[in-house]
Amino acid sequence: MTAPIPAGAFKLSPNIGKVTKTANALSRLIGGAVASITFGLPALKTCPGAGECRRVCFATAGRYGTATVSGARQHNLDLARAWMKSGGVEALAGALAMALTSWAFSVPYQAVYLVRLHDSGDLFSQDYADAWAQAASVAGADIAARMKGARLVVYGYTKSYAAKSPITAPSPLRMIQSAGTIDDTRIDWDRPVAVILPKSHPADDPAYVIDDDTDIPALLAVAPELDPGHDPDNPGPPAVVGLRYHGTAGGGRSAVTAPLVTIAA
């Protein structure tokens, strides 16, 4: 018997914080309109690779703890699992692609439709990761065809290194590796990496690309073609993005910072 699908569509949520600031900064950079939205899952229980961040996860407090926000994320997880149980990766990919295109076609024309994937939660399985890679490709092609060359970019940070396809696949899905996992030896330092830093870390440290207000450093690290000044023939070394907004209230030092600097060098 086919598993029942929960009522309702996936819930894409507007974000008036860092994601909106990122969209505004990208709009200024490219000289075109950018719309943004987020897709989240419940924190921690969908984060199999989480290590250091479990102590200081921002998605377990504040607005993320409200019934509306936490309920929407639980709904997305229940729906994702139901689609996979019903029809596997292809069924989930189709449902996610429909959610992305429905959102994009509901707003005026934009040069870029920007989706922040997992402002809470992560790629909890390989099938789920593969579904997102497929969904982003299908939705991206549909948006480009129907919206006069507009592009879809789905970006996020992941500690799920077992889910390799979203890191390497030529897809609108662009994930940056995030350090501080249960096994940082699996990090591919030939690709961009985000590192948790204490809040007191100097913003001008040349070892990192730091922007406390937006995700632009991470976004351009995994989608460099968005930068009008990008030279594909001279891309430079992979970026190490510093995230200073993470950490304890007292600006405590992340346990992974020192060894990661050594590895990156």
Tab-separated table of C-alpha atoms in Angstrom:
chain	number	residue	atom	x	y	z
A	1	MET	CA	0.000	0.000	0.000
A	2	THR	CA	1.261	3.453	-0.897
A	3	ALA	CA	2.099	5.568	2.131
A	4	PRO	CA	-0.258	8.517	2.679
A	5	ILE	CA	1.110	11.973	1.927
A	6	PRO	CA	0.499	14.629	4.651
A	7	ALA	CA	-1.874	17.388	3.677
A	8	GLY	CA	-0.415	20.647	2.431
A	9	ALA	CA	2.623	21.668	0.418
A	10	PHE	CA	6.159	22.236	1.607
A	11	LYS	CA	6.456	25.434	3.605
A	12	LEU	CA	8.912	27.988	2.236
A	13	SER	CA	9.387	30.805	4.718
A	14	PRO	CA	10.282	34.464	4.191
A	15	ASN	CA	13.314	35.650	6.149
A	16	ILE	CA	13.736	39.266	7.210
A	17	GLY	CA	17.209	38.751	8.662
A	18	LYS	CA	20.479	37.579	7.184
A	19	VAL	CA	18.958	35.938	4.109
A	20	THR	CA	17.173	39.150	3.126
A	21	LYS	CA	20.385	41.103	3.671
A	22	THR	CA	22.175	38.566	1.484
A	23	ALA	CA	19.601	38.982	-1.277
A	24	ASN	CA	19.881	42.770	-1.093
A	25	ALA	CA	23.688	42.622	-1.219
A	26	LEU	CA	23.583	40.221	-4.171
A	27	SER	CA	21.135	42.519	-5.953
A	28	ARG	CA	23.565	45.413	-5.597
A	29	LEU	CA	26.442	43.231	-6.774
A	30	ILE	CA	24.778	41.965	-9.952
A	31	GLY	CA	22.665	45.038	-10.668
A	32	GLY	CA	19.448	43.020	-10.830
A	33	ALA	CA	16.474	42.067	-8.684
A	34	VAL	CA	16.806	39.153	-6.248
A	35	ALA	CA	13.984	37.415	-4.381
A	36	SER	CA	14.754	35.226	-1.376
A	37	ILE	CA	13.062	32.518	0.653
A	38	THR	CA	14.115	29.816	3.137
A	39	PHE	CA	13.425	26.122	3.597
A	40	GLY	CA	14.039	24.569	6.994
A	41	LEU	CA	13.806	21.324	8.924
A	42	PRO	CA	13.889	20.710	12.674
A	43	ALA	CA	17.352	21.398	14.057
A	44	LEU	CA	19.625	18.705	15.491
A	45	LYS	CA	17.470	15.648	14.760
A	46	THR	CA	18.056	16.176	11.035
A	47	CYS	CA	21.750	16.991	11.530
A	48	PRO	CA	23.599	13.651	11.590
A	49	GLY	CA	27.003	15.282	11.124
A	50	ALA	CA	26.636	17.998	13.744
A	51	GLY	CA	29.397	18.175	16.326
A	52	GLU	CA	30.523	21.390	17.996
A	53	CYS	CA	27.463	23.320	16.860
A	54	ARG	CA	25.102	21.173	18.944
A	55	ARG	CA	26.136	23.189	21.998
A	56	VAL	CA	25.391	26.570	20.433
A	57	CYS	CA	22.811	25.932	17.698
A	58	PHE	CA	20.973	29.179	16.972
A	59	ALA	CA	18.036	27.226	15.507
A	60	THR	CA	16.986	25.847	18.893
A	61	ALA	CA	16.061	29.176	20.467
A	62	GLY	CA	14.370	32.494	19.730
A	63	ARG	CA	11.841	32.490	16.922
A	64	TYR	CA	12.826	28.928	15.979
A	65	GLY	CA	11.240	27.760	19.216
A	66	THR	CA	7.835	29.253	18.440
A	67	ALA	CA	4.994	26.944	17.495
A	68	THR	CA	4.598	28.501	14.044
A	69	VAL	CA	8.241	28.172	13.045
A	70	SER	CA	8.927	24.793	14.631
A	71	GLY	CA	5.653	23.444	13.293
A	72	ALA	CA	6.488	24.465	9.725
A	73	ARG	CA	9.854	22.735	9.920
A	74	GLN	CA	8.366	19.559	11.365
A	75	HIS	CA	5.754	19.624	8.602
A	76	ASN	CA	8.548	19.800	5.985
A	77	LEU	CA	10.320	16.819	7.537
A	78	ASP	CA	7.134	14.749	7.757
A	79	LEU	CA	6.290	15.578	4.162
A	80	ALA	CA	9.796	14.786	2.890
A	81	ARG	CA	9.788	11.404	4.602
A	82	ALA	CA	6.307	10.617	3.298
A	83	TRP	CA	7.244	11.443	-0.302
A	84	MET	CA	10.376	9.275	-0.064
A	85	LYS	CA	8.395	6.400	1.418
A	86	SER	CA	5.734	6.767	-1.248
A	87	GLY	CA	7.903	7.131	-4.341
A	88	GLY	CA	11.557	7.405	-3.468
A	89	VAL	CA	13.990	10.100	-4.532
A	90	GLU	CA	12.124	10.953	-7.739
A	91	ALA	CA	8.832	11.573	-5.931
A	92	LEU	CA	10.433	13.829	-3.351
A	93	ALA	CA	12.415	15.669	-6.020
A	94	GLY	CA	9.228	16.343	-7.967
A	95	ALA	CA	7.437	17.700	-4.914
A	96	LEU	CA	10.363	19.946	-3.971
A	97	ALA	CA	10.718	21.212	-7.541
A	98	MET	CA	7.034	22.096	-7.587
A	99	ALA	CA	7.430	24.046	-4.340
A	100	LEU	CA	10.367	25.990	-5.781
A	101	THR	CA	8.708	26.846	-9.080
A	102	SER	CA	5.389	27.697	-7.432
A	103	TRP	CA	7.179	30.229	-5.265
A	104	ALA	CA	9.228	31.664	-8.112
A	105	PHE	CA	6.215	32.070	-10.397
A	106	SER	CA	4.252	33.774	-7.623
A	107	VAL	CA	6.550	36.811	-7.435
A	108	PRO	CA	7.490	39.391	-10.081
A	109	TYR	CA	10.402	38.669	-12.407
A	110	GLN	CA	13.779	38.512	-10.672
A	111	ALA	CA	17.279	38.046	-12.043
A	112	VAL	CA	17.952	35.535	-9.265
A	113	TYR	CA	15.594	33.450	-7.148
A	114	LEU	CA	17.617	32.726	-4.025
A	115	VAL	CA	16.706	29.885	-1.676
A	116	ARG	CA	18.525	29.487	1.628
A	117	LEU	CA	18.342	25.759	2.262
A	118	HIS	CA	18.265	24.652	5.885
A	119	ASP	CA	18.462	27.791	7.946
A	120	SER	CA	17.733	25.005	10.424
A	121	GLY	CA	18.335	21.312	9.821
A	122	ASP	CA	20.624	19.603	7.315
A	123	LEU	CA	20.859	16.922	4.641
A	124	PHE	CA	19.800	13.996	6.805
A	125	SER	CA	20.291	11.191	4.264
A	126	GLN	CA	21.826	10.539	0.860
A	127	ASP	CA	18.383	10.049	-0.718
A	128	TYR	CA	17.210	13.371	0.674
A	129	ALA	CA	20.356	15.069	-0.622
A	130	ASP	CA	19.933	13.512	-4.059
A	131	ALA	CA	16.313	14.644	-4.162
A	132	TRP	CA	17.342	18.245	-3.507
A	133	ALA	CA	20.010	18.095	-6.223
A	134	GLN	CA	17.447	16.798	-8.722
A	135	ALA	CA	14.765	19.251	-7.615
A	136	ALA	CA	17.064	22.249	-7.946
A	137	SER	CA	18.117	21.180	-11.442
A	138	VAL	CA	14.553	20.640	-12.644
A	139	ALA	CA	13.208	23.818	-11.066
A	140	GLY	CA	16.204	25.831	-12.227
A	141	ALA	CA	15.686	24.787	-15.846
A	142	ASP	CA	11.958	25.539	-15.648
A	143	ILE	CA	12.525	28.968	-14.115
A	144	ALA	CA	15.185	29.867	-16.702
A	145	ALA	CA	12.896	28.805	-19.554
A	146	ARG	CA	9.740	30.549	-18.325
A	147	MET	CA	11.285	33.613	-16.715
A	148	LYS	CA	13.502	34.915	-19.542
A	149	GLY	CA	16.815	33.568	-18.359
A	150	ALA	CA	16.326	34.116	-14.629
A	151	ARG	CA	18.309	31.743	-12.472
A	152	LEU	CA	17.607	29.736	-9.365
A	153	VAL	CA	20.284	29.381	-6.687
A	154	VAL	CA	19.705	27.096	-3.714
A	155	TYR	CA	22.498	27.476	-1.187
A	156	GLY	CA	23.296	26.409	2.341
A	157	TYR	CA	25.851	25.071	4.783
A	158	THR	CA	26.165	21.347	5.448
A	159	LYS	CA	27.923	19.087	7.886
A	160	SER	CA	26.592	15.998	6.106
A	161	TYR	CA	29.689	15.027	4.165
A	162	ALA	CA	28.258	11.620	3.338
A	163	ALA	CA	25.890	13.458	1.007
A	164	LYS	CA	28.523	14.181	-1.635
A	165	SER	CA	26.317	14.924	-4.635
A	166	PRO	CA	25.162	18.422	-3.575
A	167	ILE	CA	28.781	19.466	-3.022
A	168	THR	CA	30.025	18.286	-6.409
A	169	ALA	CA	27.029	18.145	-8.748
A	170	PRO	CA	26.628	20.797	-11.494
A	171	SER	CA	23.299	21.921	-10.116
A	172	PRO	CA	21.644	25.117	-8.883
A	173	LEU	CA	22.063	23.481	-5.465
A	174	ARG	CA	25.266	24.891	-3.974
A	175	MET	CA	26.295	23.658	-0.538
A	176	ILE	CA	29.351	24.811	1.382
A	177	GLN	CA	31.008	22.404	3.777
A	178	SER	CA	30.723	23.517	7.386
A	179	ALA	CA	33.418	22.507	9.856
A	180	GLY	CA	32.771	21.373	13.391
A	181	THR	CA	31.367	17.946	12.578
A	182	ILE	CA	31.672	14.620	14.307
A	183	ASP	CA	34.506	13.823	11.851
A	184	ASP	CA	36.272	16.825	10.312
A	185	THR	CA	38.860	14.554	8.683
A	186	ARG	CA	36.287	14.088	5.909
A	187	ILE	CA	36.373	17.747	4.900
A	188	ASP	CA	37.532	18.305	1.317
A	189	TRP	CA	39.838	21.310	1.647
A	190	ASP	CA	40.035	21.601	-2.131
A	191	ARG	CA	36.487	22.977	-1.915
A	192	PRO	CA	35.121	25.935	0.060
A	193	VAL	CA	34.678	25.444	3.793
A	194	ALA	CA	32.912	27.487	6.471
A	195	VAL	CA	34.506	27.608	9.912
A	196	ILE	CA	32.915	28.591	13.215
A	197	LEU	CA	34.853	31.418	14.884
A	198	PRO	CA	34.437	33.110	18.259
A	199	LYS	CA	32.566	36.399	18.131
A	200	SER	CA	35.724	38.222	19.210
A	201	HIS	CA	37.760	36.975	16.237
A	202	PRO	CA	39.233	39.870	14.176
A	203	ALA	CA	37.085	40.585	11.128
A	204	ASP	CA	40.167	41.488	9.082
A	205	ASP	CA	41.966	38.164	9.596
A	206	PRO	CA	43.276	37.340	6.091
A	207	ALA	CA	42.938	33.600	6.749
A	208	TYR	CA	39.168	33.893	6.434
A	209	VAL	CA	36.519	35.650	4.383
A	210	ILE	CA	34.199	37.203	6.973
A	211	ASP	CA	30.933	39.098	6.635
A	212	ASP	CA	28.819	39.169	9.768
A	213	ASP	CA	25.794	40.683	8.030
A	214	THR	CA	25.299	38.468	4.973
A	215	ASP	CA	26.029	35.049	3.477
A	216	ILE	CA	27.727	36.637	0.467
A	217	PRO	CA	31.183	35.109	1.179
A	218	ALA	CA	29.741	31.591	1.362
A	219	LEU	CA	27.388	32.164	-1.569
A	220	LEU	CA	30.134	33.431	-3.883
A	221	ALA	CA	32.462	30.662	-2.700
A	222	VAL	CA	30.097	27.997	-4.030
A	223	ALA	CA	28.513	30.060	-6.842
A	224	PRO	CA	31.389	32.278	-8.037
A	225	GLU	CA	29.725	32.898	-11.384
A	226	LEU	CA	27.320	35.251	-9.587
A	227	ASP	CA	30.185	37.708	-9.106
A	228	PRO	CA	30.525	39.959	-12.173
A	229	GLY	CA	34.252	40.201	-11.442
A	230	HIS	CA	34.805	36.456	-11.294
A	231	ASP	CA	37.572	35.148	-13.564
A	232	PRO	CA	36.947	31.447	-14.266
A	233	ASP	CA	40.488	31.091	-15.617
A	234	ASN	CA	41.968	32.371	-12.356
A	235	PRO	CA	39.624	31.272	-9.576
A	236	GLY	CA	42.188	31.398	-6.762
A	237	PRO	CA	42.276	29.046	-3.766
A	238	PRO	CA	39.030	27.746	-2.262
A	239	ALA	CA	37.587	30.138	0.292
A	240	VAL	CA	37.604	29.520	4.024
A	241	VAL	CA	34.563	31.446	5.258
A	242	GLY	CA	34.570	32.613	8.871
A	243	LEU	CA	31.236	32.565	10.715
A	244	ARG	CA	31.562	34.818	13.752
A	245	TYR	CA	27.874	34.950	14.636
A	246	HIS	CA	28.099	31.407	16.016
A	247	GLY	CA	29.521	30.709	19.472
A	248	THR	CA	28.691	31.195	23.100
A	249	ALA	CA	27.251	34.384	24.523
A	250	GLY	CA	30.659	35.229	25.919
A	251	GLY	CA	32.366	34.779	22.574
A	252	GLY	CA	33.863	31.454	23.594
A	253	ARG	CA	36.420	29.790	21.357
A	254	SER	CA	35.214	26.971	19.152
A	255	ALA	CA	36.975	23.724	19.916
A	256	VAL	CA	37.602	23.177	16.187
A	257	THR	CA	39.110	26.555	15.287
A	258	ALA	CA	42.800	25.988	15.963
A	259	PRO	CA	43.247	22.636	14.191
A	260	LEU	CA	41.209	23.835	11.217
A	261	VAL	CA	43.495	26.811	10.682
A	262	THR	CA	46.415	24.407	10.626
A	263	ILE	CA	44.727	22.131	8.107
A	264	ALA	CA	43.675	25.017	5.880
A	265	ALA	CA	47.212	26.371	5.756
